[in-house]
PDB file of C-alpha atoms in Angstrom:
ATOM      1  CA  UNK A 167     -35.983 -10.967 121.563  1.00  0.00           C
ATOM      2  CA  UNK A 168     -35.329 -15.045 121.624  1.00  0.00           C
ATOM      3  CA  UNK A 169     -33.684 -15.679 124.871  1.00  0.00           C
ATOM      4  CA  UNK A 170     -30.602 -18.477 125.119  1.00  0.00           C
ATOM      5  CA  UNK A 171     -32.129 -21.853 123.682  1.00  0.00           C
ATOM      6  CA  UNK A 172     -30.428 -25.326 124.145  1.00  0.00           C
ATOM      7  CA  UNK A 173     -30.923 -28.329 122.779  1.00  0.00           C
ATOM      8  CA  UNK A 174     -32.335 -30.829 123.667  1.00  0.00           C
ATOM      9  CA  UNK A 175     -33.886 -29.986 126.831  1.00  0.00           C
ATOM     10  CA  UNK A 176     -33.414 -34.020 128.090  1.00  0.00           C
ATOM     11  CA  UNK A 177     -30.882 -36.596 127.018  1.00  0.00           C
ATOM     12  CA  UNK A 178     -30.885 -39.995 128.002  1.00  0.00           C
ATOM     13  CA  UNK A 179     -27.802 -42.231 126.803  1.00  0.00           C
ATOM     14  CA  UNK A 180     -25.999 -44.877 127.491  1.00  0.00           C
ATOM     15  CA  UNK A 181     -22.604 -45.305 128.698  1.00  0.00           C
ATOM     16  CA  UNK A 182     -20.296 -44.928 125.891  1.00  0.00           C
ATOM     17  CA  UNK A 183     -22.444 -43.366 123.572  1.00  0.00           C
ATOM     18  CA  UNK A 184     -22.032 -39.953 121.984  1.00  0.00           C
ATOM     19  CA  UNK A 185     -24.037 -36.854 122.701  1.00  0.00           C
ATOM     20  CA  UNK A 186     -24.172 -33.581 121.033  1.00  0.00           C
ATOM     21  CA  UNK A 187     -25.363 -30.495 123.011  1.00  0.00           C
ATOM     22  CA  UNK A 188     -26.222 -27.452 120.967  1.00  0.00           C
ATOM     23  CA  UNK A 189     -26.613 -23.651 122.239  1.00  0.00           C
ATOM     24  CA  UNK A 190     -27.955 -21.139 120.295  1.00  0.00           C
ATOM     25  CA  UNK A 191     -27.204 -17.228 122.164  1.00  0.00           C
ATOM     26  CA  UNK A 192     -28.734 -13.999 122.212  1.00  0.00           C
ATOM     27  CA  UNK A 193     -27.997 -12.759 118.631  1.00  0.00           C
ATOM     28  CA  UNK A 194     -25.087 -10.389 119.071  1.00  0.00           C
ATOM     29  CA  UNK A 195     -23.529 -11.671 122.121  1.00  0.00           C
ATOM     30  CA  UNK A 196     -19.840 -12.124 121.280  1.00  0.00           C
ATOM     31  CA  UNK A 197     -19.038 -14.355 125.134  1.00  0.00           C
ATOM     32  CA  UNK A 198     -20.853 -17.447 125.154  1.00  0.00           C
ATOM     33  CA  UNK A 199     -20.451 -19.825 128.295  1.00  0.00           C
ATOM     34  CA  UNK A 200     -20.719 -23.743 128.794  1.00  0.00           C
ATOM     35  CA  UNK A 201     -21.172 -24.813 132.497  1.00  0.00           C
ATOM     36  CA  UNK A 202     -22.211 -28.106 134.150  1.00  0.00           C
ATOM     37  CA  UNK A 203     -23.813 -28.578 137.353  1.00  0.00           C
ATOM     38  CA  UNK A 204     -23.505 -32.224 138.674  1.00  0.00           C
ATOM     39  CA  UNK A 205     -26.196 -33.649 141.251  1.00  0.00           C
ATOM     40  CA  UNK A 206     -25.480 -31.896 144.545  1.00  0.00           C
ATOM     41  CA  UNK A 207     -22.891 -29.731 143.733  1.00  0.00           C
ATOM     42  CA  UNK A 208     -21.899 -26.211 142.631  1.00  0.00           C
ATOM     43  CA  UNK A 209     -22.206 -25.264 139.094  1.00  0.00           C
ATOM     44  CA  UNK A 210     -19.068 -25.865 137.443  1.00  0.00           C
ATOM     45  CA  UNK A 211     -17.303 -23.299 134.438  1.00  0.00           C
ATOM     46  CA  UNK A 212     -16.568 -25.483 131.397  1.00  0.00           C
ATOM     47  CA  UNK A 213     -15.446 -23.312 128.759  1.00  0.00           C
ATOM     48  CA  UNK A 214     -15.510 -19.683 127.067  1.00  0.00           C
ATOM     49  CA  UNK A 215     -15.707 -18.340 123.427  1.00  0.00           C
ATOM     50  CA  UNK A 216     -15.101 -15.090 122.261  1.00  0.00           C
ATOM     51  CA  UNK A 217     -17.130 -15.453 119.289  1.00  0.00           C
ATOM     52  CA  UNK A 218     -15.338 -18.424 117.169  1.00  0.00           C
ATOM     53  CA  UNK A 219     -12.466 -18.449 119.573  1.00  0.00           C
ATOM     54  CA  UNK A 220     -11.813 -20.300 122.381  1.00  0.00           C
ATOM     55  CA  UNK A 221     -10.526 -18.137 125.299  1.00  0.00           C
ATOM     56  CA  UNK A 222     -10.868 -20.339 128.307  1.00  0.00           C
ATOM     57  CA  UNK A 223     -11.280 -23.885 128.420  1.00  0.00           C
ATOM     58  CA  UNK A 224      -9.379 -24.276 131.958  1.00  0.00           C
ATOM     59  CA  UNK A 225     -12.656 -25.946 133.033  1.00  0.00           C
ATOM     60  CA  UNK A 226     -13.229 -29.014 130.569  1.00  0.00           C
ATOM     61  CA  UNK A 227     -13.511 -32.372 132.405  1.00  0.00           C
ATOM     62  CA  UNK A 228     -10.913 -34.249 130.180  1.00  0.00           C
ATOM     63  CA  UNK A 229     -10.124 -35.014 126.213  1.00  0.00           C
ATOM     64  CA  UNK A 230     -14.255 -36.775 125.853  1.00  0.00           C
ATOM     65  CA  UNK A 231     -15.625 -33.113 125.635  1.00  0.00           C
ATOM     66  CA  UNK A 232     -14.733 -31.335 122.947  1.00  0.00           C
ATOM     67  CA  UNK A 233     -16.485 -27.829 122.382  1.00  0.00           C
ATOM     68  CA  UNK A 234     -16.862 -25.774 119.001  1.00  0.00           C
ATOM     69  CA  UNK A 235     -18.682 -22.362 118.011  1.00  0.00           C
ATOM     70  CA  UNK A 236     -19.281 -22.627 114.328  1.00  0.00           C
ATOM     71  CA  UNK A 237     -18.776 -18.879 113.006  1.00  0.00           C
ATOM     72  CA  UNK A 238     -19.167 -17.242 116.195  1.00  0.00           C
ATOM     73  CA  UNK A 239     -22.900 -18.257 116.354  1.00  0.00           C
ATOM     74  CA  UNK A 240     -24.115 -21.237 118.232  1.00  0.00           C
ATOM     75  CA  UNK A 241     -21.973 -23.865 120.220  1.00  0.00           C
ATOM     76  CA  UNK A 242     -22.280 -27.629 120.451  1.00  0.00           C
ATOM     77  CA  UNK A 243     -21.051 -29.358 123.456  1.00  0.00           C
ATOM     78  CA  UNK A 244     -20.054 -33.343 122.446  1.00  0.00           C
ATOM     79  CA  UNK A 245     -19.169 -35.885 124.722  1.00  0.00           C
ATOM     80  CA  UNK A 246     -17.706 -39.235 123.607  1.00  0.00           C
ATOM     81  CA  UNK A 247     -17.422 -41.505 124.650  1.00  0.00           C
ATOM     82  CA  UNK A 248     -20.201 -40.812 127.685  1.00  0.00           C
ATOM     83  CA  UNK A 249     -19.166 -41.698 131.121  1.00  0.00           C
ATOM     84  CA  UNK A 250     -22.088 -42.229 134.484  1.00  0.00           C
ATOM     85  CA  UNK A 251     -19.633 -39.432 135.730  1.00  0.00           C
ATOM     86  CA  UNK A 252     -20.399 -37.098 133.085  1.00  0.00           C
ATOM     87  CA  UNK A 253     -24.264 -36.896 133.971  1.00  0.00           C
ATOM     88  CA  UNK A 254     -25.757 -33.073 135.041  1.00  0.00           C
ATOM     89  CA  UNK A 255     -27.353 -30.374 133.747  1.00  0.00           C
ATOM     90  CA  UNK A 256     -25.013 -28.125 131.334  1.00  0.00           C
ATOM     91  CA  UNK A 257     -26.037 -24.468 130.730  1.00  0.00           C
ATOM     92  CA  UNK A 258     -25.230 -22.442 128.481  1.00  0.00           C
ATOM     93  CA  UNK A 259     -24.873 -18.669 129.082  1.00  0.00           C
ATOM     94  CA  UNK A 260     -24.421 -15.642 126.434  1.00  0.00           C
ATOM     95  CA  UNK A 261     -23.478 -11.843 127.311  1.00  0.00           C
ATOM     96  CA  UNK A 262     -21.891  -9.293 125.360  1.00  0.00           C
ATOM     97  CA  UNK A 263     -19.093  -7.938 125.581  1.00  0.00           C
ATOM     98  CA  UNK A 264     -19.644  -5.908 128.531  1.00  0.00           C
ATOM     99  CA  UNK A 265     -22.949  -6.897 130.153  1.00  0.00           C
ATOM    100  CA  UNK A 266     -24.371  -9.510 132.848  1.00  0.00           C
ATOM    101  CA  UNK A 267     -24.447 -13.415 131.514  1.00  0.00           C
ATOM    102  CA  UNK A 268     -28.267 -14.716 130.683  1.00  0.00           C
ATOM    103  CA  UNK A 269     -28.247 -18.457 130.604  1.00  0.00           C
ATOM    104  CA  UNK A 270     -30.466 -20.956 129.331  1.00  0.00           C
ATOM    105  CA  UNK A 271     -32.762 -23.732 130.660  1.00  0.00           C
ATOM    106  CA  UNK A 272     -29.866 -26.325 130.775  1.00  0.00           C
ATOM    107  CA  UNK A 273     -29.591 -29.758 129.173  1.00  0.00           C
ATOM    108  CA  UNK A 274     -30.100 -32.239 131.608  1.00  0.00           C
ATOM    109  CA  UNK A 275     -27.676 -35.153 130.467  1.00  0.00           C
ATOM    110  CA  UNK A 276     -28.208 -38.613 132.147  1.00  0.00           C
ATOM    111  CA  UNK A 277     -25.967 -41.430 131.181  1.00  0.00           C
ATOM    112  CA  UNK A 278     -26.756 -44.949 132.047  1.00  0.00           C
TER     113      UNK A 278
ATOM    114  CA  UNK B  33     -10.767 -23.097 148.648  1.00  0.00           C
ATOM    115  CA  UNK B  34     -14.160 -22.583 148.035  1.00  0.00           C
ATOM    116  CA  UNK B  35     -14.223 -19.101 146.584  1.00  0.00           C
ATOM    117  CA  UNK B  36     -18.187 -18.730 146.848  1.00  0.00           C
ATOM    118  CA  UNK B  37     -20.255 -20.314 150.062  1.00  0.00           C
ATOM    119  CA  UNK B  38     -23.380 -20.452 150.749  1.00  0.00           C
ATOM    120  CA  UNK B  39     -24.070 -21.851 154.139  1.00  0.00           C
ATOM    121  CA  UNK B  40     -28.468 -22.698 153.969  1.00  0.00           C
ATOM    122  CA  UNK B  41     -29.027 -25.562 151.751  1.00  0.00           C
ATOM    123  CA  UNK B  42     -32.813 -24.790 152.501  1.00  0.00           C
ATOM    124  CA  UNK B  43     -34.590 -21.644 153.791  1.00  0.00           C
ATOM    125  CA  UNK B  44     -38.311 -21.510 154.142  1.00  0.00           C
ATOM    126  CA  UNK B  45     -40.218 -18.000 154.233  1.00  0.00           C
ATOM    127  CA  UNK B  46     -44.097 -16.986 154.954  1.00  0.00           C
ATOM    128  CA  UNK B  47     -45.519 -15.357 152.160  1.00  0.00           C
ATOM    129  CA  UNK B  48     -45.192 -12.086 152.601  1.00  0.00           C
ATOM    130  CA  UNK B  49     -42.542 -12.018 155.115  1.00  0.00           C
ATOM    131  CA  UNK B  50     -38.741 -10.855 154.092  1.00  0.00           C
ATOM    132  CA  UNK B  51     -35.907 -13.189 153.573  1.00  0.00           C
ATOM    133  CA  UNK B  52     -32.434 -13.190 154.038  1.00  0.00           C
ATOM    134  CA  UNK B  53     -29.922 -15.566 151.573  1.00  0.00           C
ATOM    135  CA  UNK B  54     -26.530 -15.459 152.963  1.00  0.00           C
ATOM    136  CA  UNK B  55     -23.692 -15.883 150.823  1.00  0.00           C
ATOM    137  CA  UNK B  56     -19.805 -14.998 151.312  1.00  0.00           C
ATOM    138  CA  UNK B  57     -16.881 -14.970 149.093  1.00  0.00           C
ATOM    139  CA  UNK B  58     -13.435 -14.861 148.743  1.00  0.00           C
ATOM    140  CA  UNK B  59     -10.778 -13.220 146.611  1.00  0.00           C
ATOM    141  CA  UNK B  60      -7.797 -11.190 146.462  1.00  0.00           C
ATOM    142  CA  UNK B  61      -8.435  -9.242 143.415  1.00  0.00           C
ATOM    143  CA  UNK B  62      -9.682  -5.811 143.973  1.00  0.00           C
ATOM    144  CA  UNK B  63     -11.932  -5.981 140.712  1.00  0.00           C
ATOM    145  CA  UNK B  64     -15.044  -8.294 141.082  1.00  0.00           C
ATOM    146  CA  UNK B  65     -18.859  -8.608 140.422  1.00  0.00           C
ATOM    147  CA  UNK B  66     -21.228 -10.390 142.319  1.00  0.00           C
ATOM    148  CA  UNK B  67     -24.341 -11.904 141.242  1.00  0.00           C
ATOM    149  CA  UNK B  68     -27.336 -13.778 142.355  1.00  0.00           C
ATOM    150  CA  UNK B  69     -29.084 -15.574 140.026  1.00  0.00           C
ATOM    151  CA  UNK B  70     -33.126 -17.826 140.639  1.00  0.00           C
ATOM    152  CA  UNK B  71     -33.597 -21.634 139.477  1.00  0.00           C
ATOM    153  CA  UNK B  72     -37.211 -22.391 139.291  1.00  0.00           C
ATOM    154  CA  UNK B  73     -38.258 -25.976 138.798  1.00  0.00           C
ATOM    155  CA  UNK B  74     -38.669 -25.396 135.255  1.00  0.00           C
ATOM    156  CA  UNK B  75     -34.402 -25.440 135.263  1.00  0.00           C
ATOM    157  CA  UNK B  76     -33.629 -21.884 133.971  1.00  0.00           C
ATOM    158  CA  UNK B  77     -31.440 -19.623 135.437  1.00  0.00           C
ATOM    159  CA  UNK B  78     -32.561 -16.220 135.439  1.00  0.00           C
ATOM    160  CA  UNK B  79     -30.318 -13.155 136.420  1.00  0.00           C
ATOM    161  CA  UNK B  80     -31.716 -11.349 139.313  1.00  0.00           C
ATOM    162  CA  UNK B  81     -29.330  -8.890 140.808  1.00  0.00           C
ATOM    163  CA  UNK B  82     -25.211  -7.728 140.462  1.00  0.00           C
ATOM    164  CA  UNK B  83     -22.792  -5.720 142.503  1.00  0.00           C
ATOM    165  CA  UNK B  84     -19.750  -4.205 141.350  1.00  0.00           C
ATOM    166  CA  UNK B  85     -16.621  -4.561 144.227  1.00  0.00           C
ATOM    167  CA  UNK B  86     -16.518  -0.327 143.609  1.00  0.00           C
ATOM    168  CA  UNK B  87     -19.777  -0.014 143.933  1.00  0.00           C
ATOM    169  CA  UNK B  88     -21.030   2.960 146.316  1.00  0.00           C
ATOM    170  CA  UNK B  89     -24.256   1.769 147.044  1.00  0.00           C
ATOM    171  CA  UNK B  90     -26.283  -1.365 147.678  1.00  0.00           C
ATOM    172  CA  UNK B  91     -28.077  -2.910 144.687  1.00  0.00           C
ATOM    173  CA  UNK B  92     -31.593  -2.995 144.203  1.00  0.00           C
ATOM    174  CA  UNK B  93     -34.204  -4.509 141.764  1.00  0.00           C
ATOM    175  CA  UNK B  94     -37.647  -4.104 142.919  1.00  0.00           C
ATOM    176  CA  UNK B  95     -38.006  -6.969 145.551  1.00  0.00           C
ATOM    177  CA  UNK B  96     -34.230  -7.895 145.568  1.00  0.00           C
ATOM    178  CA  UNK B  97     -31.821  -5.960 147.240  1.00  0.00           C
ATOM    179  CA  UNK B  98     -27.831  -7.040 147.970  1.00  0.00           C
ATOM    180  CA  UNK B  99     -26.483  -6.221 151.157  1.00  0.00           C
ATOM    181  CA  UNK B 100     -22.915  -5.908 150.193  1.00  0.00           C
ATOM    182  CA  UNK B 101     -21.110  -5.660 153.238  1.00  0.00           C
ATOM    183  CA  UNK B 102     -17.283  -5.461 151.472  1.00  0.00           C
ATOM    184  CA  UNK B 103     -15.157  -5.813 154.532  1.00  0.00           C
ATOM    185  CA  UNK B 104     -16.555  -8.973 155.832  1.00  0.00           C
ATOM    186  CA  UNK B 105     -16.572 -10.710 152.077  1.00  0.00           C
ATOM    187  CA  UNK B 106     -20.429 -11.112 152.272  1.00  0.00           C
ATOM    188  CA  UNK B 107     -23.276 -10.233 149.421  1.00  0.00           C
ATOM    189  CA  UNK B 108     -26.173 -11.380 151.213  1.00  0.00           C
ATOM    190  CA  UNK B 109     -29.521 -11.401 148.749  1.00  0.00           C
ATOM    191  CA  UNK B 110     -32.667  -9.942 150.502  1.00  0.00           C
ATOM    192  CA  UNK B 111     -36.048 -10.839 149.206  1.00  0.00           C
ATOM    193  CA  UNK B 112     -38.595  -8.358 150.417  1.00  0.00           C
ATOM    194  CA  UNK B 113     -42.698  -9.090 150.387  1.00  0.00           C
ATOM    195  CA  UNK B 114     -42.623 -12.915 149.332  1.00  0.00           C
ATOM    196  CA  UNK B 115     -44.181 -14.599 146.904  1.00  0.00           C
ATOM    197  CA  UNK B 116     -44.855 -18.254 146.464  1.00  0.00           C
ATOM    198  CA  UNK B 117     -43.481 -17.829 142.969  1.00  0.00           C
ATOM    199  CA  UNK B 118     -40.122 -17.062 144.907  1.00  0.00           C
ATOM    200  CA  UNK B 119     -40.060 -20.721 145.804  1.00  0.00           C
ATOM    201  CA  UNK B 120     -36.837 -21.892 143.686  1.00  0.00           C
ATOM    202  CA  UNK B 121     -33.276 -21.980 144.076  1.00  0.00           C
ATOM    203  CA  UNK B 122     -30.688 -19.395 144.223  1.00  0.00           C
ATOM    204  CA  UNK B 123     -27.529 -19.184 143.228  1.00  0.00           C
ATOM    205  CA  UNK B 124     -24.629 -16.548 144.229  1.00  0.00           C
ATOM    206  CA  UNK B 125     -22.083 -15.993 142.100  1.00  0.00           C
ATOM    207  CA  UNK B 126     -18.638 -14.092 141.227  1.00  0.00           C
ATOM    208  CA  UNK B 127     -16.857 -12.757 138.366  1.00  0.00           C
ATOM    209  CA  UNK B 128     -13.077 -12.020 139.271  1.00  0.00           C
ATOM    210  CA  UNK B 129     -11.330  -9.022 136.904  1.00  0.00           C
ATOM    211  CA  UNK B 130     -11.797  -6.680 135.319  1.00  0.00           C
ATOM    212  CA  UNK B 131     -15.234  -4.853 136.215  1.00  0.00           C
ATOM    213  CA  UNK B 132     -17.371  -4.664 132.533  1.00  0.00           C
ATOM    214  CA  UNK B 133     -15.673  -7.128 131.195  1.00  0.00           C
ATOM    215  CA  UNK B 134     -17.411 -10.762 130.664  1.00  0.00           C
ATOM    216  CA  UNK B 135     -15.491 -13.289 132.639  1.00  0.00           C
ATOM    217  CA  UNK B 136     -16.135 -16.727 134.013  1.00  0.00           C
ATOM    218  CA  UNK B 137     -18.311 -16.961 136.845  1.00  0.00           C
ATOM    219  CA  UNK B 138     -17.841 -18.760 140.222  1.00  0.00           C
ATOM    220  CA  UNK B 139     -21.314 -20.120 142.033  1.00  0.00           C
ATOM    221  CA  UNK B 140     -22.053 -21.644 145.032  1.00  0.00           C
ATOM    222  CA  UNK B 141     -23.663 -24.170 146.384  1.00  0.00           C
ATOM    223  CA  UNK B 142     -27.126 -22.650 146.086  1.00  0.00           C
ATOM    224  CA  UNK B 143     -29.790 -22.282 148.633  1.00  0.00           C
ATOM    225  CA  UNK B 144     -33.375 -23.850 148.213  1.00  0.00           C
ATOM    226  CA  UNK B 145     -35.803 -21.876 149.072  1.00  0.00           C
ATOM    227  CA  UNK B 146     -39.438 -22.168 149.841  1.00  0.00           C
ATOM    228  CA  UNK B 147     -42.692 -19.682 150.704  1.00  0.00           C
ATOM    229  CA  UNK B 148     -45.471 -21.101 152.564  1.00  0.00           C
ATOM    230  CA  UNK B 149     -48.702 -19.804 151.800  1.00  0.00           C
TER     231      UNK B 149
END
């Protein structure tokens, strides 16, 4: 069974610039997770879907993310415009409904 | 407040020798998971261990075991027989609510740690 897969595994942009992160989840996993873990700090909750919907976003940065979950599949993550601020690594993380979170390799985002 | 802490930044470990990661938490709900998870260099975060706040007993999975020591807030992850694959860092983590249910998680700062050969 494919794990949690995120794409692209490196992005390099520069400031201002738009960036699209994708997640795909474990097929069948309703919960899927966006966190962000900036240089030297803890890993930070972003957002959660319950399938298409949103049920938490209490973590987003500010209005330059914006998150959707196309059909309750996978999620893209898009910042615009890009700020130095906004580089880390963001992981993505699928469960089901009742179950322990698996997360994937992260997207490490690095804006110059 | 910081709701999960992890005090080592870095730990280093013999192979083959035990090791202790220490992390502590804080919360007032009664309902809560813990979890540690392992960052290899390779960036993934794999899932290595939970602990329900009604759990009985102390968790085990093969090498891991929690100490879960409930009245002084503290889920300590204990890595038995080491392994320079353990070399990585590791993450604690907490899931206020409702126990089952998939909530947001709340991770420290992590702990780095590495096994000399």
């Amino acid at each position: 069974e494919a794990g949690v897969t995120q794409f692209p595994s490196h992005s390099v942009i520069e400031k201002g610039q738009t960036v699209t992160l994708r997640c795909d989840p474990i097929s069948g996993h309703d919960n899927l997770y966006w966190y962000r873990r900036v240089m030297g700090k803890e890993i930070k909750f972003l957002l959660h879907f319950v399938k298409e919907s949103k049920q938490d976003e209490s973590g987003m940065p500010n209005n330059r993310f914006l998150a959707e979950r196309t059909g309750g599949t996978y999620s893209t993550l898009k910042v615009q415009p890009a700020e130095l601020e906004d580089s880390g690594v963001y992981f993505c993380a699928s469960s089901p409904l009742r179950g322990e979170a698996f997360f994937g390799q992260g997207t490490r985002l690095t804006v110059v | 407040a910081q709701k999960i802490t992890q005090t080592q930044p870095g730990m280093f470990v013999q192979e083959k020798e035990a090791v202790t990661l220490d992390c502590t938490y804080d919360t007032s709900d009664p309902s809560y998971g813990l979890f540690w998870y392992k960052q290899p260099s390779s960036g993934e975060m794999i899932f290595l261990i939970y602990q329900g706040s009604y759990d009985q007993q102390n968790a085990t999975e093969g090498r891991y075991s929690l100490n879960f020591q409930k009245a002084r807030k503290s889920a300590n992850l204990v890595i038995s027989a080491s392994q320079l694959g353990d070399s990585a860092m590791y993450f604690c983590a907490m899931r206020e609510g409702r126990q089952g249910g998939s909530e947001k998680l709340v991770f420290g700062k992590g702990t780095k740690l590495t096994v000399n050969p």
